[in-house]
Tab-separated table of C-alpha atoms in Angstrom:
chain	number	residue	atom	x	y	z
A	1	UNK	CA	131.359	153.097	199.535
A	2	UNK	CA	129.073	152.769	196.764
A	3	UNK	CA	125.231	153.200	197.735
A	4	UNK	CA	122.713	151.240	195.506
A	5	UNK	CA	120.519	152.752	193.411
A	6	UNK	CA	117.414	154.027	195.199
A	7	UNK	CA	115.184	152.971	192.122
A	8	UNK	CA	115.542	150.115	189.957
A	9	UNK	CA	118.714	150.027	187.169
A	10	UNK	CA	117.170	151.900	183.919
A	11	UNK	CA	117.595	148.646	182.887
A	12	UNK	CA	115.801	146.291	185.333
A	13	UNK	CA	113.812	143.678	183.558
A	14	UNK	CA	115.920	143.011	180.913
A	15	UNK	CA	117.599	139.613	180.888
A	16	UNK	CA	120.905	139.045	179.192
A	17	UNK	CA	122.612	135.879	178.694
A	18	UNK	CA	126.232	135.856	178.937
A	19	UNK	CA	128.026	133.279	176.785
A	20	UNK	CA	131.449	135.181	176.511
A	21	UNK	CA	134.555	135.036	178.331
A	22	UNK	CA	138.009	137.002	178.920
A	23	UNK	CA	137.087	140.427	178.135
A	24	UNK	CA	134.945	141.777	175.234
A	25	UNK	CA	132.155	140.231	175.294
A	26	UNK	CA	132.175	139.567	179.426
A	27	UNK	CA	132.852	143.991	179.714
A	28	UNK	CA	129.979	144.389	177.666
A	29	UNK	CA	127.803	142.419	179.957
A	30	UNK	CA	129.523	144.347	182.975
A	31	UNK	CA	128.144	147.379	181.690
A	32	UNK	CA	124.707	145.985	181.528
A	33	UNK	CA	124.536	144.665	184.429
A	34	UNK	CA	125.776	147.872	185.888
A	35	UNK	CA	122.284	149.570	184.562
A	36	UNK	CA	119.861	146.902	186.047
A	37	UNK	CA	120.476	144.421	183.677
A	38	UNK	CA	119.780	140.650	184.853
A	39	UNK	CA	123.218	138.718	183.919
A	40	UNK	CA	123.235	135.230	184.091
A	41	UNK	CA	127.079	134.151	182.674
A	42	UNK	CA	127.252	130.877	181.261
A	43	UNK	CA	131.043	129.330	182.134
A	44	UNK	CA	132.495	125.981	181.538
A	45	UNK	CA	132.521	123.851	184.423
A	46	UNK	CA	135.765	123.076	186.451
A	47	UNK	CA	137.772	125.932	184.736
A	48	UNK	CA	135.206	128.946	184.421
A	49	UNK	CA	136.172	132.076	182.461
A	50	UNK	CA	140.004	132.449	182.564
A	51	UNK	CA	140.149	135.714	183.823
A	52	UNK	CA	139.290	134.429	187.063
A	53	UNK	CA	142.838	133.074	186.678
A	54	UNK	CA	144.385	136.107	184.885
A	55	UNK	CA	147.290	139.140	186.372
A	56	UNK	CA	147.256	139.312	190.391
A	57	UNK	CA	145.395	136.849	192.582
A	58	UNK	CA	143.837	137.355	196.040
A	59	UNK	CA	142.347	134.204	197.831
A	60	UNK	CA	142.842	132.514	194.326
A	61	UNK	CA	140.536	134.802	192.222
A	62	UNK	CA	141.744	137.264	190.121
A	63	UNK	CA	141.299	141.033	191.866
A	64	UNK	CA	139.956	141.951	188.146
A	65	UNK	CA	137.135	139.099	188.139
A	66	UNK	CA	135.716	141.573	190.724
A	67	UNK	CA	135.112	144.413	188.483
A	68	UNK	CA	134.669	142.732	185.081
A	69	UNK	CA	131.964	140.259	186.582
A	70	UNK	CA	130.313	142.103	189.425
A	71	UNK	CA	126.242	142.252	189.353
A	72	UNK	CA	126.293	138.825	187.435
A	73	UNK	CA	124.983	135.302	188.212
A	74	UNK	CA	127.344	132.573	187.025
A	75	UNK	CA	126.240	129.222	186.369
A	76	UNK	CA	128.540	126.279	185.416
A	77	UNK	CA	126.670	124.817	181.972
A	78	UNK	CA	128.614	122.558	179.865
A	79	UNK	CA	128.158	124.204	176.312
A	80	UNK	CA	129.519	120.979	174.509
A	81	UNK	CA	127.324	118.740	175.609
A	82	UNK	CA	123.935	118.190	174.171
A	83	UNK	CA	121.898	118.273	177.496
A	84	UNK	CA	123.874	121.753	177.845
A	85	UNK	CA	123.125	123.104	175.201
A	86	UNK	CA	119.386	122.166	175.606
A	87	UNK	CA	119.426	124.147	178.676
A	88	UNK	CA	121.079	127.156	177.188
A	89	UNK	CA	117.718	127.044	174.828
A	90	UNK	CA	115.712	127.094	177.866
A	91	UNK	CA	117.684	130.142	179.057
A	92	UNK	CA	117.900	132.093	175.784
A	93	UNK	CA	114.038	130.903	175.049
A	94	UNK	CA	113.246	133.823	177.977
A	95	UNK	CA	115.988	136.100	177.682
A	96	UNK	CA	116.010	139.865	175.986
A	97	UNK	CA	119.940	140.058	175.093
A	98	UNK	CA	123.130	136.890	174.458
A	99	UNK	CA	125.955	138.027	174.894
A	100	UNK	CA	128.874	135.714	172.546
A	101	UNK	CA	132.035	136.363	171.602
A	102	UNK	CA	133.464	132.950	170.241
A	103	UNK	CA	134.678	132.823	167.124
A	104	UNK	CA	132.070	132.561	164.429
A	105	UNK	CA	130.597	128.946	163.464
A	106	UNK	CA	131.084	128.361	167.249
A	107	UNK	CA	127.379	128.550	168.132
A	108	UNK	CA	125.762	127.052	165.518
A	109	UNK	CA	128.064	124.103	165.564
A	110	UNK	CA	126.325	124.045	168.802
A	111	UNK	CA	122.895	124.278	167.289
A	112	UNK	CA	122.744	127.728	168.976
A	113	UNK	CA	122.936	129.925	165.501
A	114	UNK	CA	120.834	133.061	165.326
A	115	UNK	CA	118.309	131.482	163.060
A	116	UNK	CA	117.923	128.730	165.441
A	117	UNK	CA	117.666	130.703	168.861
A	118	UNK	CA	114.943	133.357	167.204
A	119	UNK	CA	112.674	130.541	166.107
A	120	UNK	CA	112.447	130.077	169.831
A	121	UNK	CA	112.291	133.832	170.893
A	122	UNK	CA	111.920	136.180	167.808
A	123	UNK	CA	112.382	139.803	170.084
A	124	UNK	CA	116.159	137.687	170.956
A	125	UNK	CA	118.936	140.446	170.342
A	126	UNK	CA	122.266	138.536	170.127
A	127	UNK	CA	125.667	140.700	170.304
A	128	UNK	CA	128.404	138.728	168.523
A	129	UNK	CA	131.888	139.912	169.163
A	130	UNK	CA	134.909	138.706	167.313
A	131	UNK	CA	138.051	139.399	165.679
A	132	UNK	CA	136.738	140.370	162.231
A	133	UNK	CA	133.222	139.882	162.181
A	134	UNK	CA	131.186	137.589	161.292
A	135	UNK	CA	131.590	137.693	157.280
A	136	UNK	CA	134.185	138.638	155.086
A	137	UNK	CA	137.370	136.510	154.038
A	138	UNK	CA	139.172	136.983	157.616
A	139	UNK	CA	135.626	135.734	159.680
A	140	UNK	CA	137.549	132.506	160.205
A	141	UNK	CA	141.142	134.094	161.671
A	142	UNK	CA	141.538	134.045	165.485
A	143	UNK	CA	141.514	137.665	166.754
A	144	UNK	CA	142.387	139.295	169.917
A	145	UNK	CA	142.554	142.618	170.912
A	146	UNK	CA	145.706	143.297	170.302
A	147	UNK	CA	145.181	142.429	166.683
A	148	UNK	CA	142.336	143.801	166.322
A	149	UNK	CA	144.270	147.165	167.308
A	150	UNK	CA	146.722	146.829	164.563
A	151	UNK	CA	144.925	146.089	162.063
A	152	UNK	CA	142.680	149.146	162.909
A	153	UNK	CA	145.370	151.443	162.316
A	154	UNK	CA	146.159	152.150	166.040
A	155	UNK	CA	148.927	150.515	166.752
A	156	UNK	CA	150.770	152.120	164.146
A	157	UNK	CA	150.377	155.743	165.629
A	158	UNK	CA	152.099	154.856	169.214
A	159	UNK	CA	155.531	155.078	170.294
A	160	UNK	CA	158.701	156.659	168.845
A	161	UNK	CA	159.222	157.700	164.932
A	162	UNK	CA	161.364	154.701	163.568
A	163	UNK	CA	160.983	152.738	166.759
A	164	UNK	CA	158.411	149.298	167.497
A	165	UNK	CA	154.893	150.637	168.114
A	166	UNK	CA	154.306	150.012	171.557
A	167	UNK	CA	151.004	149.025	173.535
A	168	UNK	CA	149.212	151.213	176.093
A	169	UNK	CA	149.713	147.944	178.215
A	170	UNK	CA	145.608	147.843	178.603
A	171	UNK	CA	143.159	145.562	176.086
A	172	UNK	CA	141.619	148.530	174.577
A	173	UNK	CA	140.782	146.795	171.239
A	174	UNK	CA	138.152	144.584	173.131
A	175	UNK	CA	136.763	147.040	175.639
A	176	UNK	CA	136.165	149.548	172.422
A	177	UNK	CA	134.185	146.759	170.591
A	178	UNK	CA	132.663	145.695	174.067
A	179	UNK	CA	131.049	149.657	174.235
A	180	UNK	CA	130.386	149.350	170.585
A	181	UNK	CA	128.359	146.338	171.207
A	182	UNK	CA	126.563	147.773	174.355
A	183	UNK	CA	125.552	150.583	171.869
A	184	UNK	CA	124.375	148.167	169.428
A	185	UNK	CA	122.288	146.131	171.709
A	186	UNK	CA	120.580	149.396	173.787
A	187	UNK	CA	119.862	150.679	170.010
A	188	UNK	CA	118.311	146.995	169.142
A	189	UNK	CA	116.346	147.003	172.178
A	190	UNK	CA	114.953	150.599	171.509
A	191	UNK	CA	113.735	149.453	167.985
A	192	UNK	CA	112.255	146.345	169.493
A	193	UNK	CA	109.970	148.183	171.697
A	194	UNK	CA	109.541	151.680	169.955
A	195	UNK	CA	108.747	150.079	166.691
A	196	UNK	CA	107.541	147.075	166.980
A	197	UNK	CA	110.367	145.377	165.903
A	198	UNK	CA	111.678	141.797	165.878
A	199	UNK	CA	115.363	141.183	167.508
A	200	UNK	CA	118.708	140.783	165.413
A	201	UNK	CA	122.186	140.356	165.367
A	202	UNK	CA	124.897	142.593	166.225
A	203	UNK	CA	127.991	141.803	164.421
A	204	UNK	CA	131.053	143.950	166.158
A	205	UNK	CA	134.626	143.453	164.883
A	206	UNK	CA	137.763	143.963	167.111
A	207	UNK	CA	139.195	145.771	164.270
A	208	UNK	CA	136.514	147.719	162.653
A	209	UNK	CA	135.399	149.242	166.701
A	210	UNK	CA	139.199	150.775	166.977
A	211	UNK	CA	138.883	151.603	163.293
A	212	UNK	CA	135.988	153.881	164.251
A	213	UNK	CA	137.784	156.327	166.978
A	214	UNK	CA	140.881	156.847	164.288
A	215	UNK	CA	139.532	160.202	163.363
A	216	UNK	CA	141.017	161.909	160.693
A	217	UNK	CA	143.205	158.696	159.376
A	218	UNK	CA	141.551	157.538	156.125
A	219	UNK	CA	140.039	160.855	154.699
A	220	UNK	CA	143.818	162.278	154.915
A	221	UNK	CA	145.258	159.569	152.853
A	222	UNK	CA	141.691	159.208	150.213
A	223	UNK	CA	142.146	163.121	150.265
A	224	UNK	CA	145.974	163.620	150.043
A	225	UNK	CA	147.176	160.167	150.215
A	226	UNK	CA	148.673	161.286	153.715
A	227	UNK	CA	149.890	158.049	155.722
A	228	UNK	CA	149.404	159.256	159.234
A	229	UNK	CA	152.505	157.863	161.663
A	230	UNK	CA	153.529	157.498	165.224
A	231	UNK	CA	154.971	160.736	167.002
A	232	UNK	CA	155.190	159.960	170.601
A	233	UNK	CA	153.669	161.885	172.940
A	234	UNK	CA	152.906	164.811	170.601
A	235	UNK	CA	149.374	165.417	168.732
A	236	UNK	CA	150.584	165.568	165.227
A	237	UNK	CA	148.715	168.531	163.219
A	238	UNK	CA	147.746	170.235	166.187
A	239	UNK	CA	149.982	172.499	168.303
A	240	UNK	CA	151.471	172.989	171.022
A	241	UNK	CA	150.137	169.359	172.348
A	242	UNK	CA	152.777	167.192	173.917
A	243	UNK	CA	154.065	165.832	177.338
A	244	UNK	CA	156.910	167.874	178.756
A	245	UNK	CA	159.533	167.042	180.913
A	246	UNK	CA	159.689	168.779	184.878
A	247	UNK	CA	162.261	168.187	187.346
A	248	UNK	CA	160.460	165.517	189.090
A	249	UNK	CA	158.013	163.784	186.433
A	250	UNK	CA	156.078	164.863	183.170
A	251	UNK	CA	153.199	166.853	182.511
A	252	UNK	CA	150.953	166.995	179.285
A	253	UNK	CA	150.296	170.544	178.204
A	254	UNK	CA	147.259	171.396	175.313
A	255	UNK	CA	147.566	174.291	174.892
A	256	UNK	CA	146.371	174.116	170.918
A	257	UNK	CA	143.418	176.656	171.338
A	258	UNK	CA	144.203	180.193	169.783
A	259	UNK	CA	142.919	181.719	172.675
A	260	UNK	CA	144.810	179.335	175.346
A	261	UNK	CA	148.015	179.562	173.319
A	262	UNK	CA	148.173	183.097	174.240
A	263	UNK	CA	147.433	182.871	177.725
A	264	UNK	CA	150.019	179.856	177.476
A	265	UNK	CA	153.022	182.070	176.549
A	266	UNK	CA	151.913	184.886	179.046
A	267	UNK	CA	151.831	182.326	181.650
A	268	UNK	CA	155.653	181.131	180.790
A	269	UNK	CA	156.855	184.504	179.953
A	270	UNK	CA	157.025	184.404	176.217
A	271	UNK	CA	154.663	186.785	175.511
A	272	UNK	CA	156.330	187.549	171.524
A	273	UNK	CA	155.322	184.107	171.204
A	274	UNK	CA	151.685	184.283	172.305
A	275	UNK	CA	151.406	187.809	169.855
A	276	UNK	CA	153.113	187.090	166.743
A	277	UNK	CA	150.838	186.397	164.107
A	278	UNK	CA	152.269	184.123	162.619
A	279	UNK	CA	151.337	181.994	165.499
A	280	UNK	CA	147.786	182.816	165.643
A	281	UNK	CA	146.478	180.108	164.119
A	282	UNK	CA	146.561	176.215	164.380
A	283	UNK	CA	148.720	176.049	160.698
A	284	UNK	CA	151.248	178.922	161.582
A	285	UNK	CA	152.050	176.729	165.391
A	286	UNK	CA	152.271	173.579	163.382
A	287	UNK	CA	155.117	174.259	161.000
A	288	UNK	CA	157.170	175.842	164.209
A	289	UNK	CA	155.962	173.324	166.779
A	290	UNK	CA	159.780	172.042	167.542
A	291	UNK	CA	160.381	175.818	168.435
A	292	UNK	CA	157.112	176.283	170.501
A	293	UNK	CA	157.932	172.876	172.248
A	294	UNK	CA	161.446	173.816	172.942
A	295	UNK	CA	160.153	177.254	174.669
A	296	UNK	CA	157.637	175.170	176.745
A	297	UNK	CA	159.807	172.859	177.996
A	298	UNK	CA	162.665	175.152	178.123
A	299	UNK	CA	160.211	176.694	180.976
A	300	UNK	CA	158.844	173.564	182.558
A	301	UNK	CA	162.240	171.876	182.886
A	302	UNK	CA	163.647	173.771	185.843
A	303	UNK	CA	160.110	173.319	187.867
A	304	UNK	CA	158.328	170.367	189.950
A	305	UNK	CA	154.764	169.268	188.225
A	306	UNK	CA	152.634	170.911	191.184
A	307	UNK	CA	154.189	174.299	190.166
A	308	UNK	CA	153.728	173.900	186.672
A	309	UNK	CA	150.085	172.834	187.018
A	310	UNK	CA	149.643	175.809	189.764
A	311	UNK	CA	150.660	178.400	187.041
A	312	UNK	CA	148.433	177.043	184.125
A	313	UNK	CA	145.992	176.154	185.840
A	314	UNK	CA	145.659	180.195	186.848
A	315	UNK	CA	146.108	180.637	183.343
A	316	UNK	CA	143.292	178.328	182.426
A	317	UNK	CA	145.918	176.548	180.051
A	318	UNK	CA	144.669	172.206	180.108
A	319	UNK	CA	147.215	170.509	181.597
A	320	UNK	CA	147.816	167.427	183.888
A	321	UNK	CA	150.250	165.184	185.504
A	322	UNK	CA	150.664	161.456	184.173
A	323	UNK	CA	148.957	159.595	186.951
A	324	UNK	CA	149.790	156.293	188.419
A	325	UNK	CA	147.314	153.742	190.208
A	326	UNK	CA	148.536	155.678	193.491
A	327	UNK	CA	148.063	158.719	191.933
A	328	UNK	CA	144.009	157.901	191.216
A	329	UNK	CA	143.426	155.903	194.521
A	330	UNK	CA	144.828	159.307	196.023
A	331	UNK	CA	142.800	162.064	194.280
A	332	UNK	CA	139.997	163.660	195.863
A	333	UNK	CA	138.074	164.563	192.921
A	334	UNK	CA	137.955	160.780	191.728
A	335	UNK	CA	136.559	160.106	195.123
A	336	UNK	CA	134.082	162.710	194.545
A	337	UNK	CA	133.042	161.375	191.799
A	338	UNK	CA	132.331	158.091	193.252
A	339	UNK	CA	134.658	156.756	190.679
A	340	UNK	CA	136.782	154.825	193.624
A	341	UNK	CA	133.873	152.304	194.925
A	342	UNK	CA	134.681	149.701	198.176
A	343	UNK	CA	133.450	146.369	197.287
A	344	UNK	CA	133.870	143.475	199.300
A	345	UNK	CA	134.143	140.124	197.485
A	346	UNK	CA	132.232	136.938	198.581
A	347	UNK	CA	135.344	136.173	200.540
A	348	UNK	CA	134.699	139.044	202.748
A	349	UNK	CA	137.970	141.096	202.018
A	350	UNK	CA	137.317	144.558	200.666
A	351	UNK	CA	138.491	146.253	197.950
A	352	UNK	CA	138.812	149.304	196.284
A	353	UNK	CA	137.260	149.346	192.252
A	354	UNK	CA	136.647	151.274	189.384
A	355	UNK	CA	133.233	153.506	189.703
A	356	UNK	CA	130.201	153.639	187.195
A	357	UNK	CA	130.435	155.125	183.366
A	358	UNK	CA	128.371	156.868	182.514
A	359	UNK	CA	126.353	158.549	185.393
A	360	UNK	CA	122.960	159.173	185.115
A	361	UNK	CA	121.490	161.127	187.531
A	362	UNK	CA	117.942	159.695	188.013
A	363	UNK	CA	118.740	156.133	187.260
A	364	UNK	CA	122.182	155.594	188.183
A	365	UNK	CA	124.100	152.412	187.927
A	366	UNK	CA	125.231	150.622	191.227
A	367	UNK	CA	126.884	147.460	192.301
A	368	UNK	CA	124.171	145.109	193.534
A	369	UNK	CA	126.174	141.948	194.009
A	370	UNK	CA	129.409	140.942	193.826
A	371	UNK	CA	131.269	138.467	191.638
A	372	UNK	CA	130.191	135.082	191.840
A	373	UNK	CA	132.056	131.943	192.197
A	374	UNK	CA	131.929	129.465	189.531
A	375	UNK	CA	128.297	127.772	189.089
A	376	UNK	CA	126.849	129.572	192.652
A	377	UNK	CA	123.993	130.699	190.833
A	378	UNK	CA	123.605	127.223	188.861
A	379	UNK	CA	120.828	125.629	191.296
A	380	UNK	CA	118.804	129.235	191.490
A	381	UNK	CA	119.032	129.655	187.546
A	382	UNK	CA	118.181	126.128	187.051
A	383	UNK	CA	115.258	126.051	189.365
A	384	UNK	CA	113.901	129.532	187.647
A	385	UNK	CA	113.784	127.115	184.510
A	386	UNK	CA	111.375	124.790	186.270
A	387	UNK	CA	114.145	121.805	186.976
A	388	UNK	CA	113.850	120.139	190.540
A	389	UNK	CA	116.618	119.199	192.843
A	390	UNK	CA	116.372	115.630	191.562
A	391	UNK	CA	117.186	116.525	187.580
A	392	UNK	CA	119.828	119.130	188.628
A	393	UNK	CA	121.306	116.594	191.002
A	394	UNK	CA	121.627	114.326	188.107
A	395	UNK	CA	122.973	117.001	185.107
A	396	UNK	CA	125.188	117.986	188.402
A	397	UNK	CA	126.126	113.889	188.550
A	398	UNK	CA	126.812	113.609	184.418
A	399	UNK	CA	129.007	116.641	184.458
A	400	UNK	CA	126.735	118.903	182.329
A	401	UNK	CA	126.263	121.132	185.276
A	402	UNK	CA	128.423	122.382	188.112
């Protein structure tokens, strides 16, 4: 059960407007919000975000809405309509952080560009997620995550040599640019108050965030004109890495470390292995990694994954099993962690969520609220603006507000 902070969120005071929806821009608010962070999410009225609507539903609401858009106040604003986008001044006029990820002209089409919104508060630091940022001659190109992963070079590094790459079946495109942006905006708001500094824009990319974790992939080809490709479960250039098949599942073995290559052959009983010099070294493993893979699995093969982890784990050889949702809600060490969190809904039913990243140990994040139904912060954010019951009755009357 997760246990709120016993101080205030490192970042209590700050106010961020969310304007986003789906997942990039909404997961970087999430992560704000998780640190003390006031979140007030702007949604359309009638529909809301449509990841309320997206994967499994329970009571009607998606079971992910609970995670992505816990510790956030939701009002119902109509963003197309002048009065709407009046009050989203108001709101951004007194805010430290918006949140956006449409794609670019949206806002000021709106009258909500950056020039416009810092004339009204000039410390404003606005995050601006999209496909492929906000210049350049693709700025105009809808992007998605997926996209955004391709043309970063990592979908052409998974799955089988000569095969389709594949997917890891998870939007990681749009959460990497959603923790690029959080970065952005905590570095923004550091300048802003160490320095004396006005606010400014952060312009993230889909493609140019999964661009950034690709490691070695464009020095290799500037250097050696080296065009990097997919190799399945293996760690190409660095050996032995790979997933190995045991009698009842798969286990990934690394055991790439001089040192742990050694104790890795002791611990499968290929000791000429582990001392022949020619396998000393990263190079020497690489040009013979079919053979070293062969041995490994040749010794795996006949055992179940708890034996095979029970060995090298003796050995001090990193290894693991490939674990399922059952296999996390099951581990002690993830409830240790508090990384499995009960969190019960506004409906009242409770369930079981993903814990806090990172931890910090004298201000840690918590869940202080869960996620809100469409527009049932829209009277308390409205009335925080100065509006009385009487105007909001009648925005609430000409649709603006819901």
């Amino acid at each position: 059960m997760n246990t709120p902070s016993p101080a205030p969120g490192a970042l209590h005071g700050v106010r961020v407007v969310e304007m986003g929806q789906l997942i990039a821009g909404p997961f970087a608010g999430k992560t704000l919000g998780e640190f003390g962070a006031d979140v007030i999410k702007i949604e359309p009225p009638g529909s809301g975000d449509p990841l309320r609507n997206w994967r499994l539903l329970k009571d009607g609401t998606s079971v992910w809405w609970q995670v992505q858009s816990r510790n956030k106040r939701s009002i119902a604003l109509d963003l197309r309509d002048a009065e709407g986008q009046e009050i989203a001044r108001r709101l951004i006029a007194q805010a430290d952080v918006l949140i956006e990820n449409f794609r670019p002209g949206t806002l000021e089409g709106w009258g909500l560009g950056y020039e416009a919104l810092s004339a009204l508060n000039p410390g404003l630091v606005m995050l601006r997620i999209s496909g492929y940022g906000q210049t350049g001659p693709y700025r105009d190109l809808p992007g998605f995550g997926a996209i955004g992963e391709a043309m970063g070079g990592l979908r052409h590094l998974t799955g089988e040599p000569g095969r389709v790459p594949v997917r890891c079946g998870i939007s990681l495109g749009d959460t990497l640019a959603a923790l690029h942006g959080c970065i952005g905006v905590l570095t923004a708001l550091y300048h802003r108050q160490a320095h004396g500094g006005r606010g400014q824009v952060i312009d993230v990319a889909l493609n140019e965030a999964v661009f950034n974790v690709m490691e070695s992939l464009l020095p290799e080809y500037s250097a050696f004109g080296a065009v990097r490709g997919p190799a399945g479960s293996a760690l190409p250039g660095i050996a032995p890495s790979n997933a190995y098949r045991c009698r009842d599942g798969v286990v990934l073995i690394a055991g790439n470390g001089d040192s742990i290559f050694k104790r890795l052959m002791q611990a499968i009983g290929r000791e000429e292995l582990g001392n022949d010099a020619g396998l000393a070294a990263n190079a020497g493993r690489v040009a013979r990694v079919a053979e070293l893979d062969a041995a490994i699995e040749a010794w795996t093969a006949p055992r179940d994954v708890a034996d095979v982890l029970a060995v090298l784990g003796e050995a001090r050889v990193p290894c693991g099993k490939v674990y399922t949702a059952q296999d996390i809600a099951e581990d002690p060490h993830y409830r240790a962690r508090d990384m499995l969190l009960a969190q019960t809904t506004r409906a009242g039913d409770t369930l079981e969520v993903p814990g806090i990243v990172p931890k910090l140990m004298s201000t840690p994040g918590s869940v202080r609220s869960s996620a809100p139904g469409l527009g049932d912060d829209t009277d308390a954010v409205l009335h925080e603006l100065g509006l009385r019951d009487g105007e909001i009755a009648a925005l609430r009357e000409r649709g603006v507000v819901a």
